[in-house]
Coordinates of C-alpha atoms and ligand atoms in Angstrom, one line a residue:
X107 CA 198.5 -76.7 -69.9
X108 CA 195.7 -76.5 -72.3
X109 CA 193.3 -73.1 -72.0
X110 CA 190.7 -75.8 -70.8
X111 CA 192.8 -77.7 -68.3
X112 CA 193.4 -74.1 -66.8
X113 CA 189.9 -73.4 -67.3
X114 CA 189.0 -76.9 -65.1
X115 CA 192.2 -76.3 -62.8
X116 CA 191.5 -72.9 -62.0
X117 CA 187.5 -74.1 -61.7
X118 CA 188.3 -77.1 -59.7
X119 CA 190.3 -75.2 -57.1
X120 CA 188.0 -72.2 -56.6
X121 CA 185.6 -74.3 -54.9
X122 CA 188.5 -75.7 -52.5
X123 CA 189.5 -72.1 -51.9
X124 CA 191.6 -72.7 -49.1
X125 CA 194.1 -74.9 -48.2
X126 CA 195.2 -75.6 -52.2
X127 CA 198.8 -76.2 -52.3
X128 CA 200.1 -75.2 -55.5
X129 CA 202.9 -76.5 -57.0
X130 CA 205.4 -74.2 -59.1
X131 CA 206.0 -76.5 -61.3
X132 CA 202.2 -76.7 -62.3
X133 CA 203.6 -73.4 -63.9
X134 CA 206.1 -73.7 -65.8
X135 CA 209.1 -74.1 -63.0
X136 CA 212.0 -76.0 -63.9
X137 CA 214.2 -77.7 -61.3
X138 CA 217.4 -78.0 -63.3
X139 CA 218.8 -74.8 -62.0
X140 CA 219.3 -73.4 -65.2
X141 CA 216.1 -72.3 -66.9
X142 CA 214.7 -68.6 -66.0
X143 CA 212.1 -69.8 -64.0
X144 CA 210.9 -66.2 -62.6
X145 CA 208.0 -65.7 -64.2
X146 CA 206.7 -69.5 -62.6
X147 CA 207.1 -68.5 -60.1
X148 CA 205.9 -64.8 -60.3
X149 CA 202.4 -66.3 -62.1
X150 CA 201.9 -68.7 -59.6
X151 CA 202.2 -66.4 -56.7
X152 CA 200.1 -63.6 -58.6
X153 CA 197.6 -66.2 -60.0
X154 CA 196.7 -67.9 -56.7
X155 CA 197.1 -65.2 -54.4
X156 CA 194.7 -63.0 -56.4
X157 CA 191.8 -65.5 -56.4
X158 CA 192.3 -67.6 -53.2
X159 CA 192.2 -66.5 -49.2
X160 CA 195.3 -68.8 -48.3
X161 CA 197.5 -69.6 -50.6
X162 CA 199.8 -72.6 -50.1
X163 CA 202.3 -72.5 -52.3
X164 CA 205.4 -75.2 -52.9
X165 CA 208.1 -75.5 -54.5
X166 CA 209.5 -79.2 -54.7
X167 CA 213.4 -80.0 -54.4
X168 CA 215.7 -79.5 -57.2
X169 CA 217.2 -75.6 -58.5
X170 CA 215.6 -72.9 -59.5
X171 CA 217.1 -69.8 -61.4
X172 CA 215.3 -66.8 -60.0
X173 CA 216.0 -63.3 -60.9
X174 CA 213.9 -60.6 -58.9
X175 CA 210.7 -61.5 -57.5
X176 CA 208.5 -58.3 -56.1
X177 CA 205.2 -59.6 -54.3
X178 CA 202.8 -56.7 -53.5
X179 CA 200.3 -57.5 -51.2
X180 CA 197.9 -55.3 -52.1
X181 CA 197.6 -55.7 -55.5
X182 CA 195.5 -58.7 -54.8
X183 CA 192.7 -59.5 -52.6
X184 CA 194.4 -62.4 -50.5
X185 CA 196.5 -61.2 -47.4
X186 CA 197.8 -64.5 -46.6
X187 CA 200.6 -66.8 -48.0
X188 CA 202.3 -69.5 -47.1
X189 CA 205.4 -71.0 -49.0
X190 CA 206.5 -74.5 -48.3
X191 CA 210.2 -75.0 -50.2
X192 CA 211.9 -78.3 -50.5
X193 CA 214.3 -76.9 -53.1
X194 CA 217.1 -74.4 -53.9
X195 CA 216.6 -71.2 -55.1
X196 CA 219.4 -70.0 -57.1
X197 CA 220.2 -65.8 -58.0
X198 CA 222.0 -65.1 -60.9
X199 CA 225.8 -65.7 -60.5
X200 CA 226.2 -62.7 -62.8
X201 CA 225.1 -59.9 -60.6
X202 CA 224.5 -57.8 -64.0
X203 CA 221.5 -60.3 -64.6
X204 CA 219.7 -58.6 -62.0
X205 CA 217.7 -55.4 -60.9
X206 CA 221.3 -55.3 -58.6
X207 CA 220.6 -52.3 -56.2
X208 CA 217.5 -53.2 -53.5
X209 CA 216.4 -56.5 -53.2
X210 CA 216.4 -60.2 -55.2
X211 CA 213.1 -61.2 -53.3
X212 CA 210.9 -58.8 -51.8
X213 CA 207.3 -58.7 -50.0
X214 CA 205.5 -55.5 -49.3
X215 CA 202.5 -55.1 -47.8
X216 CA 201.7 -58.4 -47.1
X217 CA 199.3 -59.1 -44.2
X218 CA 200.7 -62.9 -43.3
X219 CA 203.5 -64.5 -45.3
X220 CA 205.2 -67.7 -43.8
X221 CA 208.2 -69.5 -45.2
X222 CA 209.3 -72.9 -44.2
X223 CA 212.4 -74.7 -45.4
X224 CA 214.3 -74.2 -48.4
X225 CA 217.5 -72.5 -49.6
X226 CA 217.8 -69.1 -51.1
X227 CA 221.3 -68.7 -52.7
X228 CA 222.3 -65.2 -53.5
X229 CA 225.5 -66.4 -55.4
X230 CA 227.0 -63.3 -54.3
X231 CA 230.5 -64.9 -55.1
X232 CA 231.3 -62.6 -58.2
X233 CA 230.0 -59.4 -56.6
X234 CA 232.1 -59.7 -53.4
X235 CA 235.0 -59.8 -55.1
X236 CA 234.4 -56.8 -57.1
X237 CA 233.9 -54.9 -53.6
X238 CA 237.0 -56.2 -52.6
X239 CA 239.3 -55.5 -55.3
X240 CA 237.5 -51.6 -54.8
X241 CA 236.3 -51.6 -58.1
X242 CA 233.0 -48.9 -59.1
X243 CA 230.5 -52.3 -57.7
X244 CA 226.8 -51.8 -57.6
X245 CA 225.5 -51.5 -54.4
X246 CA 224.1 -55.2 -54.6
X247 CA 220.8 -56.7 -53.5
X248 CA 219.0 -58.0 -50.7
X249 CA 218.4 -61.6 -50.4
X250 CA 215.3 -62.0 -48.8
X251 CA 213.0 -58.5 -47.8
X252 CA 210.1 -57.6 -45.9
X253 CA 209.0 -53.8 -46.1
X254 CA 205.6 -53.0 -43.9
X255 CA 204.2 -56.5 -43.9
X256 CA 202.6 -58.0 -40.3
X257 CA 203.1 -61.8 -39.1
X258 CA 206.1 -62.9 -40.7
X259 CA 207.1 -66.4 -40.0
X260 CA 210.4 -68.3 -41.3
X261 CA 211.0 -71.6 -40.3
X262 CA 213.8 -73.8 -41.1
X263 CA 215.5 -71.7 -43.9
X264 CA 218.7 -71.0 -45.1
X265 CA 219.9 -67.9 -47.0
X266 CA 223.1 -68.1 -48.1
X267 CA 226.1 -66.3 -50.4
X268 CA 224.1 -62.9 -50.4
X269 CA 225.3 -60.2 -52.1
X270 CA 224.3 -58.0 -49.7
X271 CA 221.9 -58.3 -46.4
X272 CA 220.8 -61.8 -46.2
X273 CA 217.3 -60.6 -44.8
X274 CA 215.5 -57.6 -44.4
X275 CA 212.7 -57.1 -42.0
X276 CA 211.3 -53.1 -42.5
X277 CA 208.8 -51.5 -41.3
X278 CA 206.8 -55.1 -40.2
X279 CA 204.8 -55.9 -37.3
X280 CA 204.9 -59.5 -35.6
X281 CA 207.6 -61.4 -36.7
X282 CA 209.4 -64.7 -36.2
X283 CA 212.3 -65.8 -37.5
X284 CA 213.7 -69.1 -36.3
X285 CA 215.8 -72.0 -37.1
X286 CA 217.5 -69.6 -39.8
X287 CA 220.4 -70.2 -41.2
X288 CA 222.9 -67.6 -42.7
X289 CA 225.7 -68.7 -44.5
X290 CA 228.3 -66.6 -45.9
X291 CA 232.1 -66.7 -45.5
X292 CA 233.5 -63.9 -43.5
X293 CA 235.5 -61.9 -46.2
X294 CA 232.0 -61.4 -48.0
X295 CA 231.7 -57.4 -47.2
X296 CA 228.4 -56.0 -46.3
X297 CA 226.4 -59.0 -45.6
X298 CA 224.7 -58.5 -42.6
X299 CA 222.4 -61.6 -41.6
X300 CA 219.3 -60.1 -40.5
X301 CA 219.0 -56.5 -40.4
X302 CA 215.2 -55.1 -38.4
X303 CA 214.6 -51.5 -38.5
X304 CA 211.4 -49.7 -37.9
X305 CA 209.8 -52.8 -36.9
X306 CA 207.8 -54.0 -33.8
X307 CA 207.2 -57.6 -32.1
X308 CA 210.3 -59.4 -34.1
X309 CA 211.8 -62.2 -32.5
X310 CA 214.6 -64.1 -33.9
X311 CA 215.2 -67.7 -32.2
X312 CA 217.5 -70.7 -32.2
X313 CA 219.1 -69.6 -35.8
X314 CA 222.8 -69.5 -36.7
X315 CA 224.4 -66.8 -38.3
X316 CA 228.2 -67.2 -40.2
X317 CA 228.7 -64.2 -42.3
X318 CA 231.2 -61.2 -43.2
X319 CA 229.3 -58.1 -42.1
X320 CA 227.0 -58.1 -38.4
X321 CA 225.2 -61.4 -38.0
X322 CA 222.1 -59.4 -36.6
X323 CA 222.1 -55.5 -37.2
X324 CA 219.2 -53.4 -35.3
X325 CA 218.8 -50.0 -37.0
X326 CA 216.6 -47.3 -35.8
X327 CA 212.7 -47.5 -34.9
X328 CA 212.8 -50.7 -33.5
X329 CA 211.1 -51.6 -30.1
X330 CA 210.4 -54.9 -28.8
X331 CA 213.0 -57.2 -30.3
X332 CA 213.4 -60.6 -29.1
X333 CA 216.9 -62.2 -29.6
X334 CA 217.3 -65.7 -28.4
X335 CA 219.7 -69.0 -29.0
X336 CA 221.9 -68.2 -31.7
X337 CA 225.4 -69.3 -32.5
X338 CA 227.5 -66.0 -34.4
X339 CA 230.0 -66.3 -36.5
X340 CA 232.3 -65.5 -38.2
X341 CA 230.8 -62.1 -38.6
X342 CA 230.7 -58.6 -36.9
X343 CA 228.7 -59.9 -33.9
X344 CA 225.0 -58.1 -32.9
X345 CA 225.1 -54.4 -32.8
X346 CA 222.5 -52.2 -32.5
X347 CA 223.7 -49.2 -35.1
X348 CA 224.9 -47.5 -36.4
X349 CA 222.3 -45.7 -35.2
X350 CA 222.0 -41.5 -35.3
X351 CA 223.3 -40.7 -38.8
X352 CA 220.6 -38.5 -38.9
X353 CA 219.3 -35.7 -37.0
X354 CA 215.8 -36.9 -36.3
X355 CA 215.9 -40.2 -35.5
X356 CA 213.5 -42.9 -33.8
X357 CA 214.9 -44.8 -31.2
X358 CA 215.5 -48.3 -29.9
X359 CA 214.1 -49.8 -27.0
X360 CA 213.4 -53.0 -25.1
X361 CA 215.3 -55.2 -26.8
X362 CA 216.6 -58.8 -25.3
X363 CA 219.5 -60.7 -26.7
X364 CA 220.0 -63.8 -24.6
X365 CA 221.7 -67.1 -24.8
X366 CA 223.7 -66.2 -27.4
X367 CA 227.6 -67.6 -28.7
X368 CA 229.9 -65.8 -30.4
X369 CA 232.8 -67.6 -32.4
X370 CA 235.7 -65.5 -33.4
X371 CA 233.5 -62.6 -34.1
X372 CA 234.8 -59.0 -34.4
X373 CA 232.8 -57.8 -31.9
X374 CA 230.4 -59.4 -29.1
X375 CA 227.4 -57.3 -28.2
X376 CA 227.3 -53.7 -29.4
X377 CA 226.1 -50.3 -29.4
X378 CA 227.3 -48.4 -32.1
X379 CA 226.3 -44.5 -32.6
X380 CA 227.5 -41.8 -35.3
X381 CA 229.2 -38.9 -33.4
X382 CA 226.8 -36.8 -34.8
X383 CA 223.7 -34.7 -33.1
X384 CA 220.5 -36.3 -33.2
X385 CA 217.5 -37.3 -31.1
X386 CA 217.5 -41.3 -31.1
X387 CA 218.2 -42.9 -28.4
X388 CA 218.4 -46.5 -27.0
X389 CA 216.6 -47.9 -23.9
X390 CA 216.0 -50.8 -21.9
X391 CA 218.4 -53.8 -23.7
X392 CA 219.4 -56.3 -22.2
X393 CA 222.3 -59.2 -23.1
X394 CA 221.7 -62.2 -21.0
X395 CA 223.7 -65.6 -20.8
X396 CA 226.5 -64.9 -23.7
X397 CA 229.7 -66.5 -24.2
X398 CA 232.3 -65.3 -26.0
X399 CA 235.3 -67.4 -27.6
X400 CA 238.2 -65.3 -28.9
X401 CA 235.7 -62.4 -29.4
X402 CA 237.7 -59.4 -30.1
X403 CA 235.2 -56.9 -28.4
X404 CA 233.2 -58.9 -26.3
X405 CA 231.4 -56.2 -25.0
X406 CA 231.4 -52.5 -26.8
X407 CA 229.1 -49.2 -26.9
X408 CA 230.9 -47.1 -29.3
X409 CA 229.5 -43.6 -29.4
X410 CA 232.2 -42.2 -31.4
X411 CA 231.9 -43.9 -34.9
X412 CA 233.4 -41.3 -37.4
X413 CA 235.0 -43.1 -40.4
X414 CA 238.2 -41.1 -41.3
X415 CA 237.0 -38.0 -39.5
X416 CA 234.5 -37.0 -42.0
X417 CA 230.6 -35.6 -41.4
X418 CA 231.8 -35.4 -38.0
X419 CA 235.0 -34.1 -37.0
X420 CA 234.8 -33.0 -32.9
X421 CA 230.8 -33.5 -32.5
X422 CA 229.6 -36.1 -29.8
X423 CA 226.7 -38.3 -30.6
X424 CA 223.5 -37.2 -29.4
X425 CA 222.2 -40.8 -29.1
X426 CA 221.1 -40.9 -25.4
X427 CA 222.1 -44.7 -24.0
X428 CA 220.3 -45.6 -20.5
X429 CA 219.2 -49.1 -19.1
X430 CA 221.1 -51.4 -20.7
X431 CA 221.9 -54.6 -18.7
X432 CA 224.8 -57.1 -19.3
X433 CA 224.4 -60.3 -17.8
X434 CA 225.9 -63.8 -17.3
X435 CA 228.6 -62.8 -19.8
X436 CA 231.7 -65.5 -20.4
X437 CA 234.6 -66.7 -22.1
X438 CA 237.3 -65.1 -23.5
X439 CA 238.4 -61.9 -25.2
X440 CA 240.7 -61.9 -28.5
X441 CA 242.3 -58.3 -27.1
X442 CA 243.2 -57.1 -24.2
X443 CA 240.3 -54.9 -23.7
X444 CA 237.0 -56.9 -23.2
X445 CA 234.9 -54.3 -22.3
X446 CA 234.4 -50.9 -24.0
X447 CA 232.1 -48.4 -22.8
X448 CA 233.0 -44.9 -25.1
X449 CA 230.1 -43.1 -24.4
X450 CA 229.1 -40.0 -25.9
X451 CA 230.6 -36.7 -24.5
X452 CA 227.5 -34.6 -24.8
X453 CA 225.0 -37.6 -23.9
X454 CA 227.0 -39.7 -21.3
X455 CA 225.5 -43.3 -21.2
X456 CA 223.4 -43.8 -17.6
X457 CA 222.1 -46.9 -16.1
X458 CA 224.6 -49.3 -17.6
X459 CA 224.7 -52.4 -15.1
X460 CA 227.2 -55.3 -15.6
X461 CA 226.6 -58.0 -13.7
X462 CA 228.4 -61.6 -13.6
X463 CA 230.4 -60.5 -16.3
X464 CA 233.8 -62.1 -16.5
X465 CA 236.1 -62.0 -19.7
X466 CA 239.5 -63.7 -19.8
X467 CA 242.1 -62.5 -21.8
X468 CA 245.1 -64.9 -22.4
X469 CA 245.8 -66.6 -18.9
X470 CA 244.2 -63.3 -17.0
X471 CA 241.4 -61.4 -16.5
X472 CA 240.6 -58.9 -19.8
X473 CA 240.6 -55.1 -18.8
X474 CA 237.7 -52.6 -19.2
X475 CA 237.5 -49.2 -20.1
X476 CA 235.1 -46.9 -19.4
X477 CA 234.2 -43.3 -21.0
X478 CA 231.4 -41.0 -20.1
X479 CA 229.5 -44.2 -18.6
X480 CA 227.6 -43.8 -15.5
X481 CA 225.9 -47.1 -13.6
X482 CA 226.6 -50.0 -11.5
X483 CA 229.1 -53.2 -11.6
X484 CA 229.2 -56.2 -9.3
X485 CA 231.9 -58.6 -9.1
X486 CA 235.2 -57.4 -10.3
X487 CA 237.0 -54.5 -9.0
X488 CA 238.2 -54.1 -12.9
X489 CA 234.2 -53.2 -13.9
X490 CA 233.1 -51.6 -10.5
X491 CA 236.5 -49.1 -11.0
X492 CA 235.3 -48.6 -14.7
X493 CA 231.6 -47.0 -14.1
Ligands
LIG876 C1 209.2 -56.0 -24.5 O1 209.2 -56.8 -25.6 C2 208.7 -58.1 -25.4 C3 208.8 -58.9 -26.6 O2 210.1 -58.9 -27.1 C4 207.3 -58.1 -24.9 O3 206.8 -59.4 -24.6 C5 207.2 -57.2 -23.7 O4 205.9 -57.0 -23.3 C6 207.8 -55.8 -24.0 N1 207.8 -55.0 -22.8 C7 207.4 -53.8 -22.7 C8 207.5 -53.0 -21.4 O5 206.9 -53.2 -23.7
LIG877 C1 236.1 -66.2 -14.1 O1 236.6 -67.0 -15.2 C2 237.7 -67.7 -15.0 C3 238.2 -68.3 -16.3 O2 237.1 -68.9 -17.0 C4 237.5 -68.7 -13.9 O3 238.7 -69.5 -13.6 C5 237.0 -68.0 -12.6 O4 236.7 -68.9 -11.6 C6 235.8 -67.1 -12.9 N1 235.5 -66.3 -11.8 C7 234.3 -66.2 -11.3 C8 234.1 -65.4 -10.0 O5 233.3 -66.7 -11.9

């Protein structure tokens, strides 16, 4: 563009202030999934967020080549965006192209950011298989972040061949994620699907989640998390943890995972805790309407996590587990042991309640086992014995 036809375009659309889509391509974007097109894509964002109240932003089909993209919220007066993406956005294959230790596309600080459609492709491939031939890897980046933003909507989008978490959601307020996919094969290490910590009011609905690492992973801080209709796996399954790594720790509580399938995942519905002391905890959860298919621990609180004995040899966890409900839980276990409770020696789990929970294993019923867990079973004598 001309310095006038910027001059009239930027004119033009100040007095139509909202509800402007802007098109990346206005900018400079090209489609053929070759050309840089970061800094497009970084001036459209910067130019139209810093001069207009709600930005709609879109970026039409075809690829784009995208290394890191950092939006600040408050370097600009808008609090609002709105991103509409028809296309495919592409990461560097080489994972030495990029700032390769935090995140490929990050928001911070944004008041309202909403995403609907598109395809963010992490290309992860080449970095994957430098972690699993145990070479010195970087540590990799995020796909998609959120740190300390409020009303976070994704819609319809897929993220895909991360190199490490597919999305982030830290320290935010109000979010929902739904009709996500995640797509990663499940020898891709460390890719979590969606990981939440420190975050309030997140609800994650009717996505699904094939990866190598947990398809949702709940970290500390996080209260009033909303889980609901999605299909897992392959993957780790949905654990909350590992949780009390450190000393002082803010808990988890109220947290609902319902409706929920798991395909051939490593594990079902867990709790996962360092044995290490600290003060977290993790309250009122409840897993509702879940079925399991060859799950190989359908349902597991593991208070003892200690990888090769170290930071931790002999200490219990003191993560304190109380009111957690499982519910309506079927299908079949990929081990002979369908429900583990190992609960912490020095903070013994209390209030767990299974209820309607039967597990087959081969042509039986799966066994349970039951450690330092205190609460109620109904049903089989296998899970009344165990608590
Ligand atoms: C628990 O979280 C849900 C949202 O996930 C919320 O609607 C409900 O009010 C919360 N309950 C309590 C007791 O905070
Ligand atoms: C438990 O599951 C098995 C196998 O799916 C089924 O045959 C049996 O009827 C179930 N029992 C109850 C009490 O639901």
């Amino acid at each position: 563009m001309s310095p006038l036809a910027i001059f009239f375009f930027f004119f033009f659309n100040l007095s139509l202030a909202t509800n402007t889509i802007y098109n990346v391509q206005n900018f400079g974007a090209q489609s053929n999934g070759k050309i840089d097109s970061t800094k497009a894509f970084l001036s459209c964002m910067g130019f139209c967020m810093c001069f207009y109240e709600r930005l709609h932003y879109y970026v039409p089909r075809g690829n784009y080549l995208i290394r890191n993209i950092y939006f600040n919220g408050q370097t600009c007066k808008s609090n609002a965006i709105a991103i509409h993406i028809d296309g495919t956005l592409l990461a560097p294959s080489d994972y030495n192209a990029i700032d390769n230790d935090g995140s490929w596309i990050k928001f911070e600080k944004v008041n309202r950011v909403s995403i609907y459609g598109g395809i963010f492709d992490g290309q992860g491939a080449s970095l994957w298989a430098c972690k699993n031939s145990k070479k010195n890897c970087p540590k990799g980046t995020t796909a998609l972040a959120f740190y300390n933003s409020n009303n976070i909507v994704m819609s319809g989008v897929t993220v895909q061949n991360s190199q490490m978490f597919h999305i982030l959601v830290d320290g935010c307020h109000n979010a929902m994620i739904q009709g996500v996919k995640v797509l990663s094969p499940g020898n891709s290490p460390n890719t979590d699907g969606i990981h939440v910590q420190s975050s309030s009011g997140v609800s994650i609905m009717n996505s699904n989640i094939g990866t190598g690492d947990d398809c949702i992973s709940i970290g500390p801080g996080n209260s009033n998390l909303w889980i609901e209709g999605i299909a897992c796996g392959p993957g780790h399954g949905i654990s909350i943890g590992s949780l009390g790594w450190e000393s002082q720790e803010q808990g988890v509580q109220n947290v609902t995972v319902k409706m929920v399938s798991f395909t051939s995942t490593e594990n079902g519905v867990r709790v996962k805790t360092w044995a290490r002391p600290s003060n977290g905890f993790v309250r009122n959860v409840l897993f509702q309407h879940i079925v399991m298919s060859n799950v190989q621990n359908p349902i597991i609180i593991d208070q003892n996590y200690c990888p090769n004995h170290e930071s931790c040899p002999n200490q219990g966890s003191g993560v304190k587990i109380s009111d957690v409900t499982y519910e309506d839980i079927h299908g079949t276990s990929a081990t002979e042991i369908a429900v583990k409770l190992d609960c912490s020696k020095t903070n013994p789990c209390s209030g767990i309640t299974l209820e309607d929970v039967n597990l087959s294993y081969k042509n039986g019923r799966a066994e349970a086992s039951c450690v330092n867990a205190g609460g109620r079973a109904s049903g089989f004598e296998e899970l009344s014995k165990c608590l």
